GROMACS .gro file of C-alpha atoms in nm:
model
  464
    1MET     CA    1  -6.196  23.914  -9.492
    2ASN     CA    2  -5.923  24.175  -9.551
    3HIS     CA    3  -5.908  24.399  -9.855
    4PHE     CA    4  -5.652  24.172 -10.024
    5GLU     CA    5  -5.895  23.880 -10.018
    6GLU     CA    6  -6.182  24.099 -10.134
    7TYR     CA    7  -5.979  24.223 -10.429
    8ILE     CA    8  -5.865  23.868 -10.515
    9ALA     CA    9  -6.227  23.757 -10.540
   10GLU     CA   10  -6.307  24.059 -10.758
   11TRP     CA   11  -6.008  23.992 -10.986
   12TYR     CA   12  -6.127  23.647 -11.086
   13ASP     CA   13  -6.462  23.795 -11.184
   14THR     CA   14  -6.292  24.029 -11.432
   15ILE     CA   15  -6.104  23.777 -11.651
   16PRO     CA   16  -6.179  23.451 -11.834
   17GLU     CA   17  -6.063  23.138 -11.651
   18GLY     CA   18  -5.687  23.116 -11.697
   19GLY     CA   19  -5.680  23.460 -11.858
   20GLY     CA   20  -5.786  23.337 -12.201
   21THR     CA   21  -5.921  23.049 -12.404
   22ALA     CA   22  -5.701  22.745 -12.468
   23ALA     CA   23  -5.749  22.488 -12.745
   24SER     CA   24  -5.404  22.342 -12.669
   25PRO     CA   25  -5.088  22.454 -12.482
   26TRP     CA   26  -4.971  22.623 -12.802
   27LYS     CA   27  -5.304  22.759 -12.924
   28ILE     CA   28  -5.430  23.012 -12.672
   29GLU     CA   29  -5.632  23.330 -12.721
   30TRP     CA   30  -5.508  23.546 -12.436
   31ASN     CA   31  -5.689  23.833 -12.268
   32ASP     CA   32  -5.362  24.026 -12.271
   33VAL     CA   33  -5.314  24.396 -12.202
   34PRO     CA   34  -5.000  24.599 -12.115
   35TYR     CA   35  -4.900  24.622 -11.751
   36LYS     CA   36  -4.753  24.925 -11.574
   37GLU     CA   37  -4.677  24.935 -11.204
   38ARG     CA   38  -4.949  25.154 -11.059
   39ASP     CA   39  -4.820  25.308 -10.738
   40THR     CA   40  -4.506  25.472 -10.873
   41ARG     CA   41  -4.495  25.850 -10.833
   42PRO     CA   42  -4.345  26.061 -11.114
   43LEU     CA   43  -4.116  26.334 -10.984
   44SER     CA   44  -4.136  26.684 -11.125
   45ARG     CA   45  -3.826  26.800 -11.311
   46LEU     CA   46  -3.754  27.045 -11.031
   47LYS     CA   47  -3.732  26.759 -10.780
   48VAL     CA   48  -3.528  26.509 -10.981
   49LEU     CA   49  -3.185  26.652 -10.896
   50GLY     CA   50  -3.274  26.680 -10.528
   51ALA     CA   51  -3.396  26.321 -10.521
   52MET     CA   52  -3.070  26.199 -10.673
   53LYS     CA   53  -2.863  26.399 -10.424
   54GLU     CA   54  -3.063  26.259 -10.133
   55VAL     CA   55  -3.003  25.903 -10.251
   56LEU     CA   56  -2.634  25.949 -10.330
   57PHE     CA   57  -2.552  26.115  -9.996
   58ASN     CA   58  -2.800  25.960  -9.752
   59GLY     CA   59  -2.945  25.645  -9.910
   60THR     CA   60  -2.892  25.281  -9.817
   61PRO     CA   61  -2.784  25.058 -10.109
   62THR     CA   62  -2.934  24.720 -10.187
   63GLN     CA   63  -2.726  24.414 -10.094
   64ARG     CA   64  -2.608  24.373 -10.452
   65ALA     CA   65  -2.613  24.604 -10.752
   66ALA     CA   66  -2.529  24.625 -11.120
   67VAL     CA   67  -2.379  24.890 -11.347
   68TYR     CA   68  -2.498  24.953 -11.701
   69ILE     CA   69  -2.267  25.139 -11.942
   70HIS     CA   70  -2.447  25.267 -12.250
   71ILE     CA   71  -2.258  25.298 -12.579
   72PRO     CA   72  -2.507  25.442 -12.832
   73PHE     CA   73  -2.298  25.397 -13.148
   74CYS     CA   74  -2.367  25.141 -13.421
   75ARG     CA   75  -2.187  25.078 -13.746
   76LEU     CA   76  -2.447  24.829 -13.868
   77SER     CA   77  -2.813  24.898 -13.940
   78CYS     CA   78  -2.999  24.581 -13.842
   79THR     CA   79  -3.338  24.571 -14.011
   80TYR     CA   80  -3.526  24.448 -13.700
   81CYS     CA   81  -3.394  24.721 -13.469
   82SER     CA   82  -3.545  25.059 -13.380
   83PHE     CA   83  -3.352  25.127 -13.058
   84PHE     CA   84  -3.184  25.461 -12.997
   85LYS     CA   85  -2.844  25.459 -13.167
   86LYS     CA   86  -2.600  25.697 -13.329
   87LYS     CA   87  -2.369  25.688 -13.624
   88GLY     CA   88  -2.034  25.821 -13.519
   89ASP     CA   89  -1.672  25.824 -13.625
   90ASN     CA   90  -1.379  25.745 -13.397
   91LYS     CA   91  -1.356  26.108 -13.285
   92ALA     CA   92  -1.722  26.121 -13.177
   93GLN     CA   93  -1.689  25.788 -12.996
   94HIS     CA   94  -1.378  25.902 -12.810
   95GLU     CA   95  -1.545  26.229 -12.708
   96TYR     CA   96  -1.839  26.030 -12.572
   97VAL     CA   97  -1.603  25.805 -12.375
   98GLU     CA   98  -1.445  26.117 -12.224
   99LEU     CA   99  -1.792  26.212 -12.098
  100LEU     CA  100  -1.842  25.864 -11.953
  101LEU     CA  101  -1.511  25.895 -11.768
  102LYS     CA  102  -1.612  26.232 -11.627
  103GLU     CA  103  -1.950  26.097 -11.519
  104LEU     CA  104  -1.785  25.802 -11.344
  105GLU     CA  105  -1.541  26.036 -11.172
  106SER     CA  106  -1.827  26.254 -11.047
  107LEU     CA  107  -1.982  25.949 -10.877
  108SER     CA  108  -1.664  25.814 -10.720
  109ASP     CA  109  -1.682  26.024 -10.401
  110LYS     CA  110  -2.054  25.971 -10.331
  111PRO     CA  111  -2.128  25.775 -10.011
  112TYR     CA  112  -2.397  25.563 -10.178
  113VAL     CA  113  -2.157  25.455 -10.450
  114LYS     CA  114  -1.878  25.379 -10.203
  115LYS     CA  115  -2.112  25.151 -10.003
  116SER     CA  116  -2.254  24.968 -10.306
  117LYS     CA  117  -2.126  24.620 -10.394
  118ILE     CA  118  -2.135  24.560 -10.769
  119SER     CA  119  -2.211  24.204 -10.880
  120ALA     CA  120  -2.249  24.270 -11.252
  121VAL     CA  121  -2.140  24.525 -11.512
  122PHE     CA  122  -2.295  24.534 -11.858
  123PHE     CA  123  -2.176  24.729 -12.163
  124GLY     CA  124  -2.480  24.765 -12.389
  125GLY     CA  125  -2.599  24.985 -12.668
  126GLY     CA  126  -2.569  25.040 -12.951
  127THR     CA  127  -2.259  24.832 -13.005
  128PRO     CA  128  -1.993  24.865 -12.732
  129GLY     CA  129  -1.751  24.656 -12.939
  130ILE     CA  130  -1.726  24.950 -13.180
  131LEU     CA  131  -1.497  25.134 -12.936
  132SER     CA  132  -1.121  25.138 -12.974
  133ALA     CA  133  -0.911  24.914 -12.752
  134GLY     CA  134  -0.777  25.222 -12.574
  135ASP     CA  135  -1.122  25.358 -12.495
  136MET     CA  136  -1.232  25.017 -12.367
  137ALA     CA  137  -0.932  25.002 -12.136
  138ASP     CA  138  -0.996  25.353 -12.003
  139ILE     CA  139  -1.361  25.283 -11.919
  140LEU     CA  140  -1.282  24.952 -11.749
  141CYS     CA  141  -1.013  25.119 -11.540
  142ALA     CA  142  -1.253  25.399 -11.441
  143ILE     CA  143  -1.523  25.150 -11.339
  144LYS     CA  144  -1.283  24.978 -11.100
  145LYS     CA  145  -1.181  25.316 -10.954
  146THR     CA  146  -1.542  25.425 -10.906
  147PHE     CA  147  -1.719  25.109 -10.788
  148LEU     CA  148  -1.644  24.825 -10.549
  149LEU     CA  149  -1.671  24.514 -10.766
  150ALA     CA  150  -1.737  24.174 -10.612
  151GLU     CA  151  -1.451  23.927 -10.655
  152ASP     CA  152  -1.668  23.716 -10.884
  153ALA     CA  153  -1.833  24.008 -11.062
  154GLU     CA  154  -1.973  23.931 -11.406
  155VAL     CA  155  -1.854  24.192 -11.656
  156THR     CA  156  -2.020  24.166 -11.998
  157MET     CA  157  -1.949  24.347 -12.323
  158GLU     CA  158  -2.191  24.333 -12.615
  159SER     CA  159  -2.065  24.347 -12.971
  160SER     CA  160  -2.124  24.244 -13.326
  161LEU     CA  161  -1.866  24.006 -13.470
  162SER     CA  162  -1.767  24.265 -13.729
  163ASP     CA  163  -1.679  24.523 -13.462
  164MET     CA  164  -1.476  24.296 -13.234
  165THR     CA  165  -1.113  24.197 -13.290
  166GLU     CA  166  -0.878  23.969 -13.099
  167GLU     CA  167  -0.678  24.274 -12.993
  168LYS     CA  168  -0.985  24.445 -12.847
  169MET     CA  169  -1.096  24.124 -12.679
  170ASP     CA  170  -0.756  24.070 -12.516
  171VAL     CA  171  -0.752  24.430 -12.389
  172ALA     CA  172  -1.106  24.395 -12.252
  173ILE     CA  173  -1.025  24.067 -12.076
  174ALA     CA  174  -0.713  24.222 -11.925
  175GLY     CA  175  -0.935  24.506 -11.800
  176GLY     CA  176  -1.176  24.270 -11.627
  177VAL     CA  177  -1.435  24.162 -11.886
  178THR     CA  178  -1.546  23.805 -11.812
  179ARG     CA  179  -1.816  23.764 -12.074
  180PHE     CA  180  -1.885  23.872 -12.433
  181SER     CA  181  -2.230  23.874 -12.588
  182PHE     CA  182  -2.258  23.863 -12.967
  183GLY     CA  183  -2.577  23.937 -13.158
  184ILE     CA  184  -2.553  23.651 -13.407
  185GLN     CA  185  -2.934  23.623 -13.461
  186SER     CA  186  -2.882  23.338 -13.711
  187PHE     CA  187  -2.589  23.141 -13.852
  188ASN     CA  188  -2.765  23.095 -14.185
  189SER     CA  189  -2.605  23.319 -14.450
  190GLN     CA  190  -2.932  23.403 -14.628
  191VAL     CA  191  -3.114  23.489 -14.305
  192ARG     CA  192  -2.821  23.701 -14.185
  193ASN     CA  193  -2.808  23.893 -14.511
  194THR     CA  194  -3.180  23.970 -14.488
  195VAL     CA  195  -3.146  24.134 -14.146
  196GLY     CA  196  -2.829  24.328 -14.225
  197ARG     CA  197  -2.568  24.110 -14.056
  198PRO     CA  198  -2.232  24.072 -14.235
  199TYR     CA  199  -2.031  23.748 -14.251
  200SER     CA  200  -2.134  23.411 -14.387
  201ARG     CA  201  -2.214  23.110 -14.172
  202GLU     CA  202  -1.862  22.977 -14.222
  203GLU     CA  203  -1.704  23.305 -14.113
  204VAL     CA  204  -1.926  23.325 -13.804
  205LEU     CA  205  -1.840  22.969 -13.703
  206LYS     CA  206  -1.469  23.036 -13.745
  207GLN     CA  207  -1.467  23.360 -13.546
  208LEU     CA  208  -1.679  23.229 -13.258
  209SER     CA  209  -1.464  22.917 -13.233
  210ILE     CA  210  -1.154  23.136 -13.196
  211TYR     CA  211  -1.316  23.365 -12.938
  212SER     CA  212  -1.449  23.071 -12.734
  213LYS     CA  213  -1.091  22.970 -12.657
  214LYS     CA  214  -1.027  23.302 -12.480
  215LYS     CA  215  -1.041  23.340 -12.101
  216ALA     CA  216  -1.397  23.471 -12.106
  217ASP     CA  217  -1.739  23.320 -12.164
  218ILE     CA  218  -1.899  23.373 -12.504
  219ILE     CA  219  -2.275  23.424 -12.523
  220ILE     CA  220  -2.480  23.468 -12.839
  221ASP     CA  221  -2.828  23.592 -12.922
  222LEU     CA  222  -3.049  23.400 -13.164
  223ILE     CA  223  -3.383  23.525 -13.297
  224TYR     CA  224  -3.657  23.292 -13.415
  225GLY     CA  225  -3.917  23.408 -13.666
  226LEU     CA  226  -3.679  23.592 -13.902
  227PRO     CA  227  -3.743  23.603 -14.280
  228TYR     CA  228  -3.628  23.290 -14.466
  229GLU     CA  229  -3.596  23.096 -14.143
  230THR     CA  230  -3.712  22.734 -14.158
  231GLU     CA  231  -3.741  22.449 -13.913
  232GLU     CA  232  -3.413  22.306 -14.043
  233THR     CA  233  -3.222  22.638 -14.030
  234MET     CA  234  -3.340  22.678 -13.669
  235ARG     CA  235  -3.216  22.331 -13.577
  236GLN     CA  236  -2.886  22.398 -13.751
  237ASP     CA  237  -2.847  22.727 -13.564
  238ILE     CA  238  -2.851  22.541 -13.232
  239ARG     CA  239  -2.611  22.275 -13.359
  240ASP     CA  240  -2.376  22.544 -13.489
  241ALA     CA  241  -2.390  22.728 -13.158
  242ALA     CA  242  -2.295  22.412 -12.970
  243ALA     CA  243  -2.012  22.337 -13.213
  244CYS     CA  244  -1.847  22.675 -13.144
  245GLY     CA  245  -1.787  22.602 -12.776
  246ILE     CA  246  -1.993  22.895 -12.645
  247ALA     CA  247  -2.104  22.917 -12.281
  248GLY     CA  248  -2.467  23.007 -12.340
  249LEU     CA  249  -2.727  23.163 -12.565
  250ASP     CA  250  -3.038  23.379 -12.557
  251LEU     CA  251  -3.331  23.274 -12.772
  252TYR     CA  252  -3.565  23.561 -12.857
  253LYS     CA  253  -3.887  23.577 -13.052
  254LEU     CA  254  -3.875  23.832 -13.334
  255GLN     CA  255  -4.049  24.152 -13.228
  256LEU     CA  256  -4.177  24.342 -13.530
  257LEU     CA  257  -4.114  24.695 -13.409
  258PRO     CA  258  -4.324  24.932 -13.622
  259ASP     CA  259  -4.044  25.188 -13.663
  260SER     CA  260  -3.782  24.932 -13.770
  261PRO     CA  261  -3.705  24.873 -14.141
  262LEU     CA  262  -3.825  24.513 -14.109
  263GLY     CA  263  -4.146  24.620 -13.935
  264LYS     CA  264  -4.215  24.875 -14.207
  265SER     CA  265  -4.152  24.623 -14.484
  266PHE     CA  266  -4.392  24.374 -14.323
  267ALA     CA  267  -4.655  24.646 -14.289
  268ALA     CA  268  -4.609  24.761 -14.649
  269ALA     CA  269  -4.658  24.404 -14.773
  270GLY     CA  270  -4.958  24.350 -14.546
  271LYS     CA  271  -4.772  24.070 -14.367
  272CYS     CA  272  -4.752  23.972 -14.003
  273LEU     CA  273  -4.591  23.700 -13.795
  274ILE     CA  274  -4.795  23.380 -13.799
  275GLU     CA  275  -4.800  23.252 -13.441
  276SER     CA  276  -4.824  22.883 -13.527
  277GLU     CA  277  -4.520  22.904 -13.757
  278VAL     CA  278  -4.311  23.097 -13.505
  279GLN     CA  279  -4.398  22.846 -13.233
  280VAL     CA  280  -4.253  22.563 -13.441
  281PHE     CA  281  -3.917  22.741 -13.448
  282PHE     CA  282  -3.920  22.770 -13.069
  283GLN     CA  283  -4.019  22.405 -13.028
  284VAL     CA  284  -3.744  22.269 -13.252
  285ALA     CA  285  -3.488  22.502 -13.093
  286GLU     CA  286  -3.576  22.364 -12.749
  287GLU     CA  287  -3.557  22.009 -12.882
  288GLU     CA  288  -3.205  22.071 -13.008
  289LEU     CA  289  -3.103  22.250 -12.688
  290ASN     CA  290  -3.224  21.954 -12.483
  291ALA     CA  291  -3.038  21.718 -12.716
  292ILE     CA  292  -2.706  21.893 -12.652
  293GLY     CA  293  -2.766  21.904 -12.276
  294ALA     CA  294  -2.812  22.280 -12.246
  295GLU     CA  295  -2.973  22.401 -11.922
  296ASN     CA  296  -3.241  22.668 -11.932
  297ILE     CA  297  -3.170  22.912 -11.649
  298SER     CA  298  -3.445  23.148 -11.759
  299CYS     CA  299  -3.727  23.132 -12.011
  300SER     CA  300  -3.505  23.280 -12.282
  301HIS     CA  301  -3.153  23.182 -12.175
  302TRP     CA  302  -2.968  22.850 -12.187
  303ARG     CA  303  -2.621  22.765 -12.068
  304MET     CA  304  -2.376  22.506 -12.196
  305LYS     CA  305  -2.112  22.578 -11.928
  306GLN     CA  306  -2.161  22.606 -11.552
  307SER     CA  307  -1.960  22.929 -11.547
  308GLU     CA  308  -2.245  23.105 -11.729
  309ARG     CA  309  -2.474  23.285 -11.481
  310ASN     CA  310  -2.665  23.547 -11.681
  311LEU     CA  311  -2.631  23.757 -11.369
  312TYR     CA  312  -2.683  24.106 -11.510
  313ASN     CA  313  -3.021  24.018 -11.660
  314THR     CA  314  -3.127  23.859 -11.332
  315ILE     CA  315  -3.042  24.175 -11.139
  316ALA     CA  316  -3.193  24.404 -11.401
  317SER     CA  317  -3.530  24.224 -11.384
  318GLY     CA  318  -3.546  24.254 -11.005
  319SER     CA  319  -3.542  24.542 -10.758
  320ASP     CA  320  -3.169  24.569 -10.681
  321ASP     CA  321  -2.985  24.891 -10.762
  322LEU     CA  322  -2.887  24.952 -11.122
  323PHE     CA  323  -2.646  25.239 -11.189
  324ALA     CA  324  -2.691  25.372 -11.543
  325ILE     CA  325  -2.388  25.543 -11.696
  326GLY     CA  326  -2.420  25.729 -12.025
  327MET     CA  327  -2.698  25.891 -12.223
  328ALA     CA  328  -3.042  25.752 -12.311
  329CYS     CA  329  -3.048  25.465 -12.063
  330GLY     CA  330  -3.254  25.378 -11.759
  331GLY     CA  331  -3.159  25.276 -11.407
  332ARG     CA  332  -3.273  25.277 -11.046
  333ILE     CA  333  -3.104  25.351 -10.714
  334GLY     CA  334  -3.242  25.412 -10.368
  335GLY     CA  335  -3.601  25.344 -10.469
  336VAL     CA  336  -3.591  25.595 -10.755
  337SER     CA  337  -3.623  25.474 -11.116
  338PHE     CA  338  -3.497  25.712 -11.382
  339MET     CA  339  -3.411  25.782 -11.744
  340LYS     CA  340  -3.084  25.950 -11.833
  341PRO     CA  341  -3.085  26.245 -12.079
  342ILE     CA  342  -3.154  26.152 -12.441
  343PRO     CA  343  -3.058  26.475 -12.625
  344ASP     CA  344  -2.682  26.515 -12.671
  345ALA     CA  345  -2.676  26.872 -12.542
  346MET     CA  346  -2.862  26.782 -12.222
  347TYR     CA  347  -2.632  26.490 -12.141
  348HIS     CA  348  -2.318  26.692 -12.220
  349SER     CA  349  -2.439  26.976 -11.999
  350VAL     CA  350  -2.515  26.775 -11.684
  351VAL     CA  351  -2.193  26.572 -11.708
  352LYS     CA  352  -1.974  26.879 -11.758
  353MET     CA  353  -2.137  27.034 -11.450
  354GLY     CA  354  -2.042  26.723 -11.252
  355MET     CA  355  -2.402  26.621 -11.187
  356TYR     CA  356  -2.567  26.279 -11.196
  357CYS     CA  357  -2.905  26.408 -11.309
  358PRO     CA  358  -3.168  26.211 -11.505
  359MET     CA  359  -3.414  26.377 -11.742
  360ALA     CA  360  -3.707  26.201 -11.575
  361ALA     CA  361  -3.757  25.996 -11.259
  362GLU     CA  362  -4.022  25.836 -11.046
  363LYS     CA  363  -4.038  25.719 -10.687
  364GLU     CA  364  -4.098  25.347 -10.657
  365GLY     CA  365  -4.411  25.246 -10.469
  366LYS     CA  366  -4.479  25.044 -10.155
  367TYR     CA  367  -4.512  24.712 -10.338
  368HIS     CA  368  -4.232  24.759 -10.592
  369ALA     CA  369  -4.011  24.485 -10.445
  370PHE     CA  370  -4.305  24.243 -10.455
  371PHE     CA  371  -4.387  24.319 -10.818
  372SER     CA  372  -4.019  24.293 -10.911
  373ALA     CA  373  -3.992  23.953 -10.742
  374LEU     CA  374  -4.291  23.831 -10.943
  375GLN     CA  375  -4.137  23.969 -11.263
  376SER     CA  376  -3.806  23.800 -11.189
  377ALA     CA  377  -3.974  23.468 -11.106
  378GLY     CA  378  -4.175  23.484 -11.428
  379ASN     CA  379  -3.858  23.550 -11.628
  380ARG     CA  380  -3.691  23.247 -11.468
  381GLY     CA  381  -3.998  23.030 -11.519
  382ILE     CA  382  -3.986  22.910 -11.157
  383ILE     CA  383  -4.239  23.051 -10.910
  384ASP     CA  384  -4.233  22.954 -10.542
  385LEU     CA  385  -4.557  23.078 -10.387
  386SER     CA  386  -4.461  22.985 -10.029
  387ALA     CA  387  -4.130  23.169 -10.053
  388LEU     CA  388  -4.304  23.479 -10.190
  389GLU     CA  389  -4.561  23.470  -9.908
  390GLU     CA  390  -4.289  23.440  -9.646
  391MET     CA  391  -4.086  23.719  -9.804
  392PHE     CA  392  -4.365  23.975  -9.841
  393GLY     CA  393  -4.640  23.867  -9.599
  394LEU     CA  394  -4.905  23.874  -9.872
  395PRO     CA  395  -5.162  23.603  -9.965
  396VAL     CA  396  -4.979  23.507 -10.283
  397ALA     CA  397  -5.098  23.146 -10.291
  398LYS     CA  398  -5.461  23.250 -10.251
  399LEU     CA  399  -5.412  23.497 -10.534
  400LEU     CA  400  -5.233  23.277 -10.786
  401MET     CA  401  -5.326  22.916 -10.708
  402PRO     CA  402  -5.653  22.917 -10.909
  403LEU     CA  403  -5.473  23.070 -11.207
  404PHE     CA  404  -5.181  22.827 -11.182
  405GLN     CA  405  -5.407  22.524 -11.149
  406THR     CA  406  -5.580  22.623 -11.472
  407TRP     CA  407  -5.243  22.672 -11.642
  408GLU     CA  408  -5.139  22.329 -11.516
  409VAL     CA  409  -5.442  22.178 -11.690
  410TRP     CA  410  -5.353  22.376 -12.004
  411GLY     CA  411  -5.002  22.228 -11.997
  412LEU     CA  412  -4.819  22.553 -11.921
  413LEU     CA  413  -4.706  22.479 -11.565
  414GLU     CA  414  -4.612  22.178 -11.356
  415LEU     CA  415  -4.569  22.157 -10.979
  416ILE     CA  416  -4.228  22.015 -10.889
  417GLU     CA  417  -4.108  22.010 -10.526
  418ASN     CA  418  -4.350  22.287 -10.425
  419GLN     CA  419  -4.236  22.514 -10.708
  420TRP     CA  420  -4.440  22.597 -11.015
  421ARG     CA  421  -4.222  22.550 -11.322
  422MET     CA  422  -4.305  22.653 -11.675
  423THR     CA  423  -4.317  22.381 -11.938
  424SER     CA  424  -4.190  22.435 -12.293
  425PRO     CA  425  -4.520  22.601 -12.401
  426GLY     CA  426  -4.508  22.801 -12.078
  427ARG     CA  427  -4.163  22.931 -12.165
  428TYR     CA  428  -4.295  23.035 -12.505
  429TRP     CA  429  -4.583  23.227 -12.343
  430TYR     CA  430  -4.388  23.347 -12.038
  431ARG     CA  431  -4.414  23.718 -12.112
  432THR     CA  432  -4.792  23.702 -12.143
  433MET     CA  433  -4.822  23.480 -11.835
  434THR     CA  434  -4.600  23.712 -11.631
  435ARG     CA  435  -4.810  24.013 -11.729
  436LEU     CA  436  -5.122  23.830 -11.610
  437ILE     CA  437  -4.950  23.746 -11.281
  438LEU     CA  438  -4.852  24.111 -11.235
  439ARG     CA  439  -5.201  24.232 -11.323
  440ALA     CA  440  -5.344  23.993 -11.064
  441ALA     CA  441  -5.099  24.118 -10.801
  442ASP     CA  442  -5.178  24.479 -10.891
  443TYR     CA  443  -5.551  24.416 -10.847
  444MET     CA  444  -5.492  24.241 -10.513
  445CYS     CA  445  -5.300  24.543 -10.384
  446PHE     CA  446  -5.506  24.829 -10.528
  447GLY     CA  447  -5.837  24.702 -10.660
  448LEU     CA  448  -6.000  24.804 -10.987
  449PRO     CA  449  -5.745  24.981 -11.211
  450GLU     CA  450  -5.791  25.349 -11.279
  451ASN     CA  451  -5.672  25.536 -11.585
  452THR     CA  452  -5.372  25.730 -11.458
  453LYS     CA  453  -5.115  25.911 -11.670
  454LYS     CA  454  -4.759  25.786 -11.630
  455ALA     CA  455  -4.427  25.950 -11.716
  456ASP     CA  456  -4.337  25.903 -12.083
  457TRP     CA  457  -3.977  25.789 -12.120
  458HIS     CA  458  -4.009  25.741 -12.495
  459GLY     CA  459  -3.999  25.362 -12.465
  460MET     CA  460  -3.626  25.367 -12.391
  461ILE     CA  461  -3.488  25.061 -12.212
  462ASN     CA  462  -3.138  24.939 -12.132
  463MET     CA  463  -3.201  24.562 -12.116
  464LYS     CA  464  -3.152  24.312 -12.391
   0.00000   0.00000   0.00000
């Protein structure tokens, strides 16, 4: 017996069968704890710049890659949000864009960048749609000068409806944007007002219907579990989305972030999300999505048009390169994961010196690609144990089959053509299930977890 098999046997002695206690597919008490990849190695600040130089001049890129452009400005203050964002006037936004252009220029002559093939570009934030049409055009032009984009590259720009105009959209499309993502959250006027979103349901429907006729796919985000949401408003949200002619939508469970205005108001009132009520919203949303023929291409994303690929999120959840451009955003290239500078002065300084230098970085470990593949499979809700074994040469089936067979009995998974696929309850629980899968893989590789201190990146992320 090798050490993998020994650790697998030990793992199943440490958790309840299935990782929790199930009364039904929807009523499960999980033994859930946070997961952090264990064999990453934080780099000292003195070594970060050297590590980046080594990658950019001597590294070998992954077969495909993505670019993330961070725009930290927001005009709106959404009550559920506590992400890093800035209030800024047109002058401040333009000055920031000038820094982005300089940063892109500094990368354009690097061998690693020249050899990288970009499959997806994502403008996130913040609210990228807040930028002027001229600034949008300048950034898009600079991206094409700096990076080699695939012919079918997906280029996405996030925005609120109130920050986007037809003029901006036309300029962005002319510059190469193929996809716009709008944070609608709900069509219902009362729900929207509660979370700080302008525009009534009628105005949202009108604007989305106009934008859907443009030569770009329109994607929207919906959140279930918001204040004043009901089963009927959730059903109507899906019907409204379909009526607008959009290409796809993300369906997210409300996360009560403690530092957000909504999180604070819940805490002050002694309230919390009631799991059974939130689950009903997810169930009825899926019923409506099935009724309109939408296809779930991940556990949180559905498409109404075949042109919709959700490619950036697929790449971001895997191990392919992710170039991060801008301040306060994370990326990874050449086996080094990193966080870009958060303080204004630090970001301004490194860009003006012509350096691509994160504020913190860590070297990815031996099994990073394996863990990333598991994460990506969990996000999709389709897990092929044989393919994973063949790809990584690890006893994946021996590790996960007992867990999956229990989840099959619980109604969370079903085996279809040698692939384990998440059911509707499985898609609801997919984050918890994926963490358990990753914890199992971690134990198989390293044995009993030890308490080790990891680099603190202040919880900053650059994914939706």
